[in-house]
CSV table of C-alpha atoms and ligand atoms in Angstrom, one decimal:
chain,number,residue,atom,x,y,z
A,1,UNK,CA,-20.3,-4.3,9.0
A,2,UNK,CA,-17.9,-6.0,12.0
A,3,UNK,CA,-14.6,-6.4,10.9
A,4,UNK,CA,-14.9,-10.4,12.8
A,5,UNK,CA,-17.9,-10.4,10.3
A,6,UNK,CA,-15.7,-9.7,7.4
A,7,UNK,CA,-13.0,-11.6,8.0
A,8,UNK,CA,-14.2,-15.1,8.8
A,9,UNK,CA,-17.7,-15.0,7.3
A,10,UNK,CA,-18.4,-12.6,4.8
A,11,UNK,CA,-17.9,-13.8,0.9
A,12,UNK,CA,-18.0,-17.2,2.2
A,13,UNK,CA,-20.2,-19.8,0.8
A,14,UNK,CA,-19.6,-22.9,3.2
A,15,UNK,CA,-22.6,-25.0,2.0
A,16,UNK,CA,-21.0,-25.2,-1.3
A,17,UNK,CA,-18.1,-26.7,-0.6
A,18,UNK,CA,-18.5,-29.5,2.1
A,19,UNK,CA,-18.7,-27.1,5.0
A,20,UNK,CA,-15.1,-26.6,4.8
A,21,UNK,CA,-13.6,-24.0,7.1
A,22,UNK,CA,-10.8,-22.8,4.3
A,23,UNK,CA,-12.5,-22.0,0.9
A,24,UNK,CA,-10.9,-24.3,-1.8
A,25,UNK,CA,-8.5,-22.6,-4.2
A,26,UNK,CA,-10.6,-23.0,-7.8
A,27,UNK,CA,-7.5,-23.7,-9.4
A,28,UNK,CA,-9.4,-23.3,-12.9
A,29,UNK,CA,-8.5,-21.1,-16.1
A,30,UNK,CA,-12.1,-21.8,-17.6
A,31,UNK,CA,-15.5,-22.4,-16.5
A,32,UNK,CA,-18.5,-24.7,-18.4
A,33,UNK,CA,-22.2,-23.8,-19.3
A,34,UNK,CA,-25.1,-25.8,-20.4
A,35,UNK,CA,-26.9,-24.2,-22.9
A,36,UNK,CA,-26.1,-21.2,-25.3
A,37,UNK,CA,-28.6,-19.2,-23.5
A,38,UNK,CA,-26.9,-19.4,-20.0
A,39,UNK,CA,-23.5,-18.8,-21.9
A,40,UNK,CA,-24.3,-15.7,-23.4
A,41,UNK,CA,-26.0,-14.4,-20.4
A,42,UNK,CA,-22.4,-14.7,-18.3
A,43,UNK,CA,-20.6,-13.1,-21.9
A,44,UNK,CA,-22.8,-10.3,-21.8
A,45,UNK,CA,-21.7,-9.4,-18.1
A,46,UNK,CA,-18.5,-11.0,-17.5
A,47,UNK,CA,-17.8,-8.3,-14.4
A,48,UNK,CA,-19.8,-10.5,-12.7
A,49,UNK,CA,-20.2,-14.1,-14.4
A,50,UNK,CA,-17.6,-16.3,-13.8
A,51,UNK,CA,-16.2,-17.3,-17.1
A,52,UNK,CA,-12.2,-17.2,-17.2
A,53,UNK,CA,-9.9,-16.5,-14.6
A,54,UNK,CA,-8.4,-13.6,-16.4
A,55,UNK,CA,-12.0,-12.0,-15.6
A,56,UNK,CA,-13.1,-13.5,-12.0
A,57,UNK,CA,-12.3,-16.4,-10.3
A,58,UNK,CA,-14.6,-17.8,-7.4
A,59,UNK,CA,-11.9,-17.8,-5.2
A,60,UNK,CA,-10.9,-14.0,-5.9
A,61,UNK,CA,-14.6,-13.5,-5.1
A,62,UNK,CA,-14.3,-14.2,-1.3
A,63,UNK,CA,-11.9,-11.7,-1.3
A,64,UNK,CA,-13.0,-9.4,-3.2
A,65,UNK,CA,-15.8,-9.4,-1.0
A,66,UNK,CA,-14.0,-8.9,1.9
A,67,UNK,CA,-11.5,-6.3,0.7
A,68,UNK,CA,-14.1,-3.9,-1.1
A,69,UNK,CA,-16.4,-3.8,2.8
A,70,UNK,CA,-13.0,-3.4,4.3
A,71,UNK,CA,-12.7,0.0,2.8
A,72,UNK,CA,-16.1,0.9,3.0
A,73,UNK,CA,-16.3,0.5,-0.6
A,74,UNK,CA,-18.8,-0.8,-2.9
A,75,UNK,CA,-16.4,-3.3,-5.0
A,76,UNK,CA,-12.7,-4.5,-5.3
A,77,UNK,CA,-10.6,-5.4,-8.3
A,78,UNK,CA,-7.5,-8.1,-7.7
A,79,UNK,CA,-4.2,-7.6,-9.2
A,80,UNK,CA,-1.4,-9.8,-9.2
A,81,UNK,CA,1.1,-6.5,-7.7
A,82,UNK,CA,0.5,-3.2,-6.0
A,83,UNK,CA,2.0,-1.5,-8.8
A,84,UNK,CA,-0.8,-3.1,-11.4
A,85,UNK,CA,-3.6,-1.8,-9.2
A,86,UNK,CA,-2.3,1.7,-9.6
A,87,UNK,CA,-1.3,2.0,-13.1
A,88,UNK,CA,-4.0,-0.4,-14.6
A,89,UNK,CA,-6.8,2.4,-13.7
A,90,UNK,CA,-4.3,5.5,-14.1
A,91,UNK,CA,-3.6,4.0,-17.7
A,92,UNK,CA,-7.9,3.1,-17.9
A,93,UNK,CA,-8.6,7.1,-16.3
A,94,UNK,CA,-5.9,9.2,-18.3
A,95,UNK,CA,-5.6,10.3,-21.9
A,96,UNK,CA,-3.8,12.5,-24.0
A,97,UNK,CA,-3.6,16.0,-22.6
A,98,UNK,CA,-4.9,15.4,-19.1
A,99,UNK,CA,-2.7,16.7,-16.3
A,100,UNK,CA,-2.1,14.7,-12.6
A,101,UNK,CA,-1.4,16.4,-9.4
A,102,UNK,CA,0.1,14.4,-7.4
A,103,UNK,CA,2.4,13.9,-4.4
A,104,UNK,CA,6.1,14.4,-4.5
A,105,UNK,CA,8.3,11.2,-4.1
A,106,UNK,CA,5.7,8.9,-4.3
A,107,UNK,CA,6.3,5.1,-4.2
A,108,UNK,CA,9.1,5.4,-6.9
A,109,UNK,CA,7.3,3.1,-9.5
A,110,UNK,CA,4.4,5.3,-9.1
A,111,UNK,CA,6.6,8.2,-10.2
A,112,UNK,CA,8.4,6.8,-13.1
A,113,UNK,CA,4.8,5.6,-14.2
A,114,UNK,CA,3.9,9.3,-14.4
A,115,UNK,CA,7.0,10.5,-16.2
A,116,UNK,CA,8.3,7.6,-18.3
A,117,UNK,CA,4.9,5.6,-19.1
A,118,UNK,CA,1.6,8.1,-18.9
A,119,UNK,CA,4.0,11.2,-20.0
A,120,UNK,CA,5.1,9.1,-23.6
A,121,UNK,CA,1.0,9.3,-24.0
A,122,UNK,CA,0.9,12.5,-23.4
A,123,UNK,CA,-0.3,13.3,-19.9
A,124,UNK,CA,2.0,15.7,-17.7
A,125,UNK,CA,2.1,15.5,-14.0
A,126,UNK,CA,2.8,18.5,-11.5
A,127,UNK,CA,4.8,16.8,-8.0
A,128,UNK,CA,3.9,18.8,-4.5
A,129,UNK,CA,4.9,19.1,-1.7
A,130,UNK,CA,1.7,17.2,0.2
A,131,UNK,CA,2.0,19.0,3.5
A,132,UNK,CA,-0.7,21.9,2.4
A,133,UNK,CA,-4.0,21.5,0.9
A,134,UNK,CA,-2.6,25.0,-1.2
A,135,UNK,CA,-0.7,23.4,-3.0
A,136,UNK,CA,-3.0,20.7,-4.5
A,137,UNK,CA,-5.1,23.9,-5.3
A,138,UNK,CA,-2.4,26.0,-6.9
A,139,UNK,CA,-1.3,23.4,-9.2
A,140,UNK,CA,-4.7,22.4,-10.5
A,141,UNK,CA,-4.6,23.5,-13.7
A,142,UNK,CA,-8.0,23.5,-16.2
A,143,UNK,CA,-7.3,19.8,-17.7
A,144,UNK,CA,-6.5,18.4,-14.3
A,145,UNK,CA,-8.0,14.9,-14.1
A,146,UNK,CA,-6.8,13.5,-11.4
A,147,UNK,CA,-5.0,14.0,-8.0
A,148,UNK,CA,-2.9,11.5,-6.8
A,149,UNK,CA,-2.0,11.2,-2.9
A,150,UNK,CA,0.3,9.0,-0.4
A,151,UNK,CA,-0.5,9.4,3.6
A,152,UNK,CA,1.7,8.7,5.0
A,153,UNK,CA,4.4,8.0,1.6
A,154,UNK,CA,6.9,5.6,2.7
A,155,UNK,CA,10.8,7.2,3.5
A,156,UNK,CA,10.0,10.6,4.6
A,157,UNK,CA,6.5,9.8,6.1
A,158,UNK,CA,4.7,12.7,4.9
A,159,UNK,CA,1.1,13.1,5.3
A,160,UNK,CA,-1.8,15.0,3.1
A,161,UNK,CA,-4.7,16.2,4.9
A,162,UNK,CA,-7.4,13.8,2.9
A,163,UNK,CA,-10.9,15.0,4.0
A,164,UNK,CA,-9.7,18.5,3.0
A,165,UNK,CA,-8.3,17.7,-0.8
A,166,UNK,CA,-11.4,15.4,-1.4
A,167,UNK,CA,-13.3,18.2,-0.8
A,168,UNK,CA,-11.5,20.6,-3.3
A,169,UNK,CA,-11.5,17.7,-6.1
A,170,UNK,CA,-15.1,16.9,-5.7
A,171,UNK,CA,-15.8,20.9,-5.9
A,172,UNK,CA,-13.2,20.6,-9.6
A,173,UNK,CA,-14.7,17.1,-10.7
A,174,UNK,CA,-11.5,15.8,-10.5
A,175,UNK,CA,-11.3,12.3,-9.6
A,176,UNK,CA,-9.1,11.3,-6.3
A,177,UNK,CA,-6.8,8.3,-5.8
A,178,UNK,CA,-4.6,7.3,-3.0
A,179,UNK,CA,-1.9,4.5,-2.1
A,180,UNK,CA,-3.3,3.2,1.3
A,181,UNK,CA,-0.6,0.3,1.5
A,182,UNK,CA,0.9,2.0,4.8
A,183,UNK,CA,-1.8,1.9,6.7
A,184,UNK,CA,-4.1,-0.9,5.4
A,185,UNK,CA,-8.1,-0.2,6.2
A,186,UNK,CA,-8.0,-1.1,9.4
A,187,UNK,CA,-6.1,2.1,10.2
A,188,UNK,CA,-7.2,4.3,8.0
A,189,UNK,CA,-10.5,4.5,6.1
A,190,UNK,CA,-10.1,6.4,2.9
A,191,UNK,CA,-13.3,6.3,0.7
A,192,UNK,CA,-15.2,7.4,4.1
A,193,UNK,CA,-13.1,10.5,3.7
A,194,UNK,CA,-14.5,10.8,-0.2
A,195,UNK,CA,-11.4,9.5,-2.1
A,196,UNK,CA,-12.9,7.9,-4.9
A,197,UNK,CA,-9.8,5.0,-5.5
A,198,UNK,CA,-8.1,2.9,-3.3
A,199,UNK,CA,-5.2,1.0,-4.4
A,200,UNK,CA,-3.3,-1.4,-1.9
A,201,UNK,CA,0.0,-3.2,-2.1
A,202,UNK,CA,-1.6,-6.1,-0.5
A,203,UNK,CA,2.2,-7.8,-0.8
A,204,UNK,CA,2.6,-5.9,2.4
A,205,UNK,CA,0.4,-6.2,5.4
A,206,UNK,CA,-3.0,-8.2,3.8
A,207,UNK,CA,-0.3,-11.0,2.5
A,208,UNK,CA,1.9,-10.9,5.5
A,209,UNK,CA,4.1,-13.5,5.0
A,210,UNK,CA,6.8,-12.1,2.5
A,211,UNK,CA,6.0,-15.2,0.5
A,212,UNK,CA,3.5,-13.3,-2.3
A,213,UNK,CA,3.0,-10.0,-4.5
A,214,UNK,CA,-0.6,-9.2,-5.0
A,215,UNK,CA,-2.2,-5.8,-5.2
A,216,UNK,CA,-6.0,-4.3,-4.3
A,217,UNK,CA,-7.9,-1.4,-6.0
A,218,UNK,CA,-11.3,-0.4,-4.3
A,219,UNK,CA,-13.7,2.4,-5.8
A,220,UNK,CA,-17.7,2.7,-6.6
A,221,UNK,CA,-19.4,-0.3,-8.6
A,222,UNK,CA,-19.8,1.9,-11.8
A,223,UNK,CA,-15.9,2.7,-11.6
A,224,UNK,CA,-15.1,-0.8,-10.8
A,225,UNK,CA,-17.0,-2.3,-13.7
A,226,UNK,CA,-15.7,0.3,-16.1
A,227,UNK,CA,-12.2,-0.5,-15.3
A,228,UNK,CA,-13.1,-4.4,-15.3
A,229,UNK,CA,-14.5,-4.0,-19.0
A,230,UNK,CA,-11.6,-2.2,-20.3
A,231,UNK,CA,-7.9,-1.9,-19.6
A,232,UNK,CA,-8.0,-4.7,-16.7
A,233,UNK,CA,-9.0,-7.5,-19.1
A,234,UNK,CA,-7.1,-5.6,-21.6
A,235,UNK,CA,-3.9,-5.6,-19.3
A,236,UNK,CA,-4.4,-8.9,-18.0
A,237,UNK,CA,-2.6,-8.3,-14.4
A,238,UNK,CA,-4.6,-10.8,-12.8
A,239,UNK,CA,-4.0,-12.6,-9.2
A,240,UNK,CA,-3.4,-16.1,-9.4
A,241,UNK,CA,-6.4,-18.5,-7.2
A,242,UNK,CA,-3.5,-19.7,-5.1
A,243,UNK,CA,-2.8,-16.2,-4.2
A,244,UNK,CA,-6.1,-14.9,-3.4
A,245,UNK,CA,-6.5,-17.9,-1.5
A,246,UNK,CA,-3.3,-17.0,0.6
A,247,UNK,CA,-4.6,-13.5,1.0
A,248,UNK,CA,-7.7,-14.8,2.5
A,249,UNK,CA,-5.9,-16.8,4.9
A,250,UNK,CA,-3.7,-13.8,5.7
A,251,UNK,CA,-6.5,-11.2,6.5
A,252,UNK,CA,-7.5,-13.8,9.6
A,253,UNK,CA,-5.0,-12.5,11.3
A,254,UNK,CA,-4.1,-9.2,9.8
A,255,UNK,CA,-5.8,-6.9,13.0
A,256,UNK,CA,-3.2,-8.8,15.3
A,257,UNK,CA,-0.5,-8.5,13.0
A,258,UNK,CA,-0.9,-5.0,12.4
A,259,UNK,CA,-1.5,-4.0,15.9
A,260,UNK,CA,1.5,-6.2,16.6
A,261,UNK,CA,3.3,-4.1,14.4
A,262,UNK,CA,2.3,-0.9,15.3
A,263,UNK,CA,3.2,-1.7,19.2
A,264,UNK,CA,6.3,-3.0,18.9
A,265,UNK,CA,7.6,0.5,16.6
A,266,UNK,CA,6.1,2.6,19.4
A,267,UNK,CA,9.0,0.9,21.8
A,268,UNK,CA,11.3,0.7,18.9
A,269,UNK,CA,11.1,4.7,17.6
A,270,UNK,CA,11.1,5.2,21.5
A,271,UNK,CA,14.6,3.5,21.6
A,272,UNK,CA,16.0,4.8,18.7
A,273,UNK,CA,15.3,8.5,19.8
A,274,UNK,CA,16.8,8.9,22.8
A,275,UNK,CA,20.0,6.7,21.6
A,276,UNK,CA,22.8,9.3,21.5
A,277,UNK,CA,23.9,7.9,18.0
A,278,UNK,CA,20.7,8.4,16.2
A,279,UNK,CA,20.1,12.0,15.2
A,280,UNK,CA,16.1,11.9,13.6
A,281,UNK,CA,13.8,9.0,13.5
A,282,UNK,CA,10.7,10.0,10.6
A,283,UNK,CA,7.1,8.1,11.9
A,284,UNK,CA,4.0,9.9,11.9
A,285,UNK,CA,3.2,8.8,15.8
A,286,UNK,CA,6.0,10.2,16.9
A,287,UNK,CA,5.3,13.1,19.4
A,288,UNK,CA,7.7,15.3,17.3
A,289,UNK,CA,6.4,14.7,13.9
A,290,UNK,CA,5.4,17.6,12.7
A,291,UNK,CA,2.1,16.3,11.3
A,292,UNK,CA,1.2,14.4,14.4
A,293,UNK,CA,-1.9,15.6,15.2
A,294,UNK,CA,-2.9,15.5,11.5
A,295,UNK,CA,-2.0,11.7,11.9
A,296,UNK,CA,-3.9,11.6,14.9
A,297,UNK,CA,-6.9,12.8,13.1
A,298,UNK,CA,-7.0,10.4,10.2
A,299,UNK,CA,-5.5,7.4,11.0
A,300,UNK,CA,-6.4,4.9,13.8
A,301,UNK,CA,-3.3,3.5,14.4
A,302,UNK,CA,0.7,3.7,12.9
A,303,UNK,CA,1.9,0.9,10.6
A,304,UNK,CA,5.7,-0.5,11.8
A,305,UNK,CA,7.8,0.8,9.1
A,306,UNK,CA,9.9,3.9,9.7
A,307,UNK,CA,12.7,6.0,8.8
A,308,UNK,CA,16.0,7.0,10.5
A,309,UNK,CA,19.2,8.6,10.2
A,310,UNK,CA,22.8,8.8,12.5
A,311,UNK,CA,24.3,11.4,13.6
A,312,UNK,CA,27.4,12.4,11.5
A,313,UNK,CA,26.5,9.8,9.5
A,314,UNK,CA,29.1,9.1,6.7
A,315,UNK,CA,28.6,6.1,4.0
A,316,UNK,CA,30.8,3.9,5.9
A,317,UNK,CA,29.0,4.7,9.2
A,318,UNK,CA,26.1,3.3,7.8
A,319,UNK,CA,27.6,0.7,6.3
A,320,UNK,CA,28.9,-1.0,9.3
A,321,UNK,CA,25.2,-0.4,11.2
A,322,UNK,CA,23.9,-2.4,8.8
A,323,UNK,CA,25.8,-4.8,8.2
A,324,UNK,CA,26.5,-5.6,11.7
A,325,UNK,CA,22.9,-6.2,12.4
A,326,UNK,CA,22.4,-10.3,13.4
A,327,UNK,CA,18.7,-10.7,13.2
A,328,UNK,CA,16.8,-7.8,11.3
A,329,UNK,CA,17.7,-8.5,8.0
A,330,UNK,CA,18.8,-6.3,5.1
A,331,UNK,CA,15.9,-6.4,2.1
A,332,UNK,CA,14.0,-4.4,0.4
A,333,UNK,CA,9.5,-4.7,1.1
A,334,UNK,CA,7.5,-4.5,4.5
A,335,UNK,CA,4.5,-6.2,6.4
A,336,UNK,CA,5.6,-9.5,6.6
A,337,UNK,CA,6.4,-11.4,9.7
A,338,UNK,CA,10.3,-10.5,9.6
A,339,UNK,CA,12.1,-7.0,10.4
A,340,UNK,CA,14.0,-5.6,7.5
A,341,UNK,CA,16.7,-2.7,7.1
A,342,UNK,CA,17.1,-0.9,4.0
A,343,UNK,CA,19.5,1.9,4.0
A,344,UNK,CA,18.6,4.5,0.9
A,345,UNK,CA,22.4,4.1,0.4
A,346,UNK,CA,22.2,0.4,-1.4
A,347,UNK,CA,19.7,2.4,-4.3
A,348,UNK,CA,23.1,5.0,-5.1
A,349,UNK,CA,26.3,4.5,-5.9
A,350,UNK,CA,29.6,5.0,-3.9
A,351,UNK,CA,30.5,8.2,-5.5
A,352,UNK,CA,27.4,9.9,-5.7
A,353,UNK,CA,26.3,9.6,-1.9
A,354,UNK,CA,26.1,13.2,-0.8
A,355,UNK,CA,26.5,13.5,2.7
A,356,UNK,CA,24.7,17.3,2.9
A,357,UNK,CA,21.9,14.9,1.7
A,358,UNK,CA,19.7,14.3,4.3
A,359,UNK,CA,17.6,11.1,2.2
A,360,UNK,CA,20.7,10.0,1.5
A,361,UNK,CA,21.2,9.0,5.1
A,362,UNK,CA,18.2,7.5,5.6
A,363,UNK,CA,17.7,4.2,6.6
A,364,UNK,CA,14.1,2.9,6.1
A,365,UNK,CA,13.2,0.1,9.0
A,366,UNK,CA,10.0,-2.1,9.4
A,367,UNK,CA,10.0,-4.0,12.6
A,368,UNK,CA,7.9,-7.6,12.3
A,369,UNK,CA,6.2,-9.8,14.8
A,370,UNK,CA,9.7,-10.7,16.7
A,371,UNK,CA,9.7,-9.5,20.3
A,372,UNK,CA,10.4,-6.2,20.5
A,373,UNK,CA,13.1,-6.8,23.2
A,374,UNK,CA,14.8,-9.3,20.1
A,375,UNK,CA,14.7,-6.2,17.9
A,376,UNK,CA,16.2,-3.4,20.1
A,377,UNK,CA,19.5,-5.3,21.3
A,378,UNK,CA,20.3,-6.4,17.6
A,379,UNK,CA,19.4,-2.6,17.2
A,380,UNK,CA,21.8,-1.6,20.3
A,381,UNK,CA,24.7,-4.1,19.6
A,382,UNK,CA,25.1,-2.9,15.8
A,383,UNK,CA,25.0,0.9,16.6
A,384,UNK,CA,27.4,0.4,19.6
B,401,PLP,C1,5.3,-2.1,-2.3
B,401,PLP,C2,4.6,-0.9,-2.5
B,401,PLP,C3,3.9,-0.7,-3.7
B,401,PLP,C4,4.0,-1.6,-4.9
B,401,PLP,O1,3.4,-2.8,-4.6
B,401,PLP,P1,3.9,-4.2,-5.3
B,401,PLP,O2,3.0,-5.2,-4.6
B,401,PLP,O3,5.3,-4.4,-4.9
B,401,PLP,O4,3.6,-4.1,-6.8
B,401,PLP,C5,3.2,0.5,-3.9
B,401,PLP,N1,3.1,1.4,-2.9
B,401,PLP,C6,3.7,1.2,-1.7
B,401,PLP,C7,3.6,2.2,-0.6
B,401,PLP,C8,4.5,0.1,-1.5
B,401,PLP,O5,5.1,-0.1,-0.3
């Protein structure tokens, strides 16, 4: 399907609401029937009647629509965060006894999930290093259920090599689920590599505009609909109509956003590498990353967010960087229209920064629809 196809016509029903251009926000909780018999038709499938907007919504079906072909995927679910589209179907797919692989230092909610939520119920989780497909494969263990991946995970921008772990699970039966939020679909494609769940912080890039938190999960029909009928009506994290309504409008324009994005950190990384204060700048484009040609491979293009460090770089060093910057601000989140700082130092405290610590030092940037030239001189007047 074309991506213009998706984006301004698929889902959309036009007839039914006065032609209008912008679908309306069904700002409804409930929906009416006429007779008993049409009721309990819709209550005996509620995946896909419309009946209460815990369940669907007829807004959240445009864009489910459109999210679910995005990926290449046969359906969507809609969460109102990132975080509830990845621990509504770990909590739905894990049970007592059942053990995770999955990648160390994921997004850190995704990891206190694992050892402070799913481990009080029982299931354990092994953290690897993601660089090698050997070690997905030496810490499977006989009641592994699921392995759980990040390319690239945010900070350290490491990638796993997806095609090539999908494979090995598939081989197990052990069922595959990765945070795609860096990347989005239009840059890389995960279910066409045979992951079988997709979960998106669509706060980020599909949202845009740092003014919503919304989240995306994206799998087969029959996974979808199981999840739908259990812990995500059970759970009840469901997006608002107003929000889905603001996704929509955001994915109009997420290809130039993105691209935008990924442009102006090519200029940006290029800057910061050859500046003689900056000692290591982590993005998986970079010619010196030392997965580049795995990034190459399996992704289409580089979001904007990136990591960096300085050269002798004490706490007050970094301090006075950031603080010193006029116009990227200082926050924490990514993919909106605004470039943001946020140095790994403001998540420690003073006396326990380490400076032998190398993610200590880190400084984590995204750079946002400004001009790039706007960017690099707040960028070169705060490290000078
Ligand atoms: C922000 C983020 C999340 C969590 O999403 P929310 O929308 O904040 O709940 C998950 N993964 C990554 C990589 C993120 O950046």
């Amino acid at each position: 399907m074309e991506l213009s196809f998706i984006l301004n016509e698929l889902g959309e029903d036009r007839e039914n609401y006065f032609n209008a251009i912008s679908p309306p926000v069904m700002q409804s909780s409930n929906f009416a029937f006429k007779t008993v018999a049409d009721f309990r038709q819709a209550m005996a499938n509620e995946f896909e009647a419309g009946i209460y907007s815990r369940g669907q919504n007829p807004t959240l079906n445009i864009l489910r629509k459109k999210l679910a072909a995005l990926d290449g995927a046969e359906d969507a679910l809609l969460f109102s965060s990132g975080i509830a589209a990845i621990a509504v179907p770990l909590i739905s797919l894990l049970k007592q006894g059942d053990h995770v692989v999955a990648i160390k230092n994921p997004y850190n909610w995704v990891e206190k999930l694992f050892t402070n939520v799913l481990g009080k119920y029982g299931v354990t989780a092994t953290f690897v290093n993601g660089n090698d497909v050997q070690n997905f494969i030496d810490a499977t263990q006989p009641n592994t259920r699921l392995i759980y991946l990040e390319s690239p995970n945010t900070l350290t921008f490491e990638l796993q090599d997806i095609t090539r772990i999908a494979e090995f699970a598939k081989l197990k039966g052990i069922i595959t689920m990765i945070d795609n939020s860096y990347c989005s679909p239009l840059f890389q494609k995960p279910i066409s590599m045979g992951i079988d769940l997709v979960a998106q912080s669509a706060t980020k890039y599909i949202g845009g505009h740092s003014d919503i938190v919304a989240g995306v999960l994206t799998g087969s029909k029959a996974l979808m609909e199981q999840l739908f009928n259990n812990e995500f009506m059970n759970i009840g994290a469901a997006l608002s109509p107003q929000t889905a309504w603001l996704m929509i409008r955001g994915l109009r324009t997420l290809p130039l956003r993105i691209q935008r994005s990924f442009e102006t950190a090519k200029l940006v990384t290029a800057y910061l590498r050859t500046h003689h204060a900056v000692d290591k700048v982590y993005w998986p484009f970079n010619p010196d990353h030392k997965q580049a040609e795995l990034a190459r491979r399996q992704m289409k293009g580089c979001g904007g967010l990136f990591s960096f460090t300085l050269k002798n770089s004490s706490e007050e060093k970094i301090e006075r960087f950031c603080n010193g910057l006029k116009h990227i601000l200082m926050g924490v989140s990514w993919g909106g229209h605004e470039s943001l700082v946020m140095p790994v130092l403001a998540s420690i405290n003073n006396h326990e920064y380490d400076v032998a610590n190398e993610r200590h030092q880190m400084m984590r940037m995204y750079v946002g629809l400004e001009d790039p030239e706007y960017i690099i001189e707040d960028l070169r007047q705060a490290l000078s």
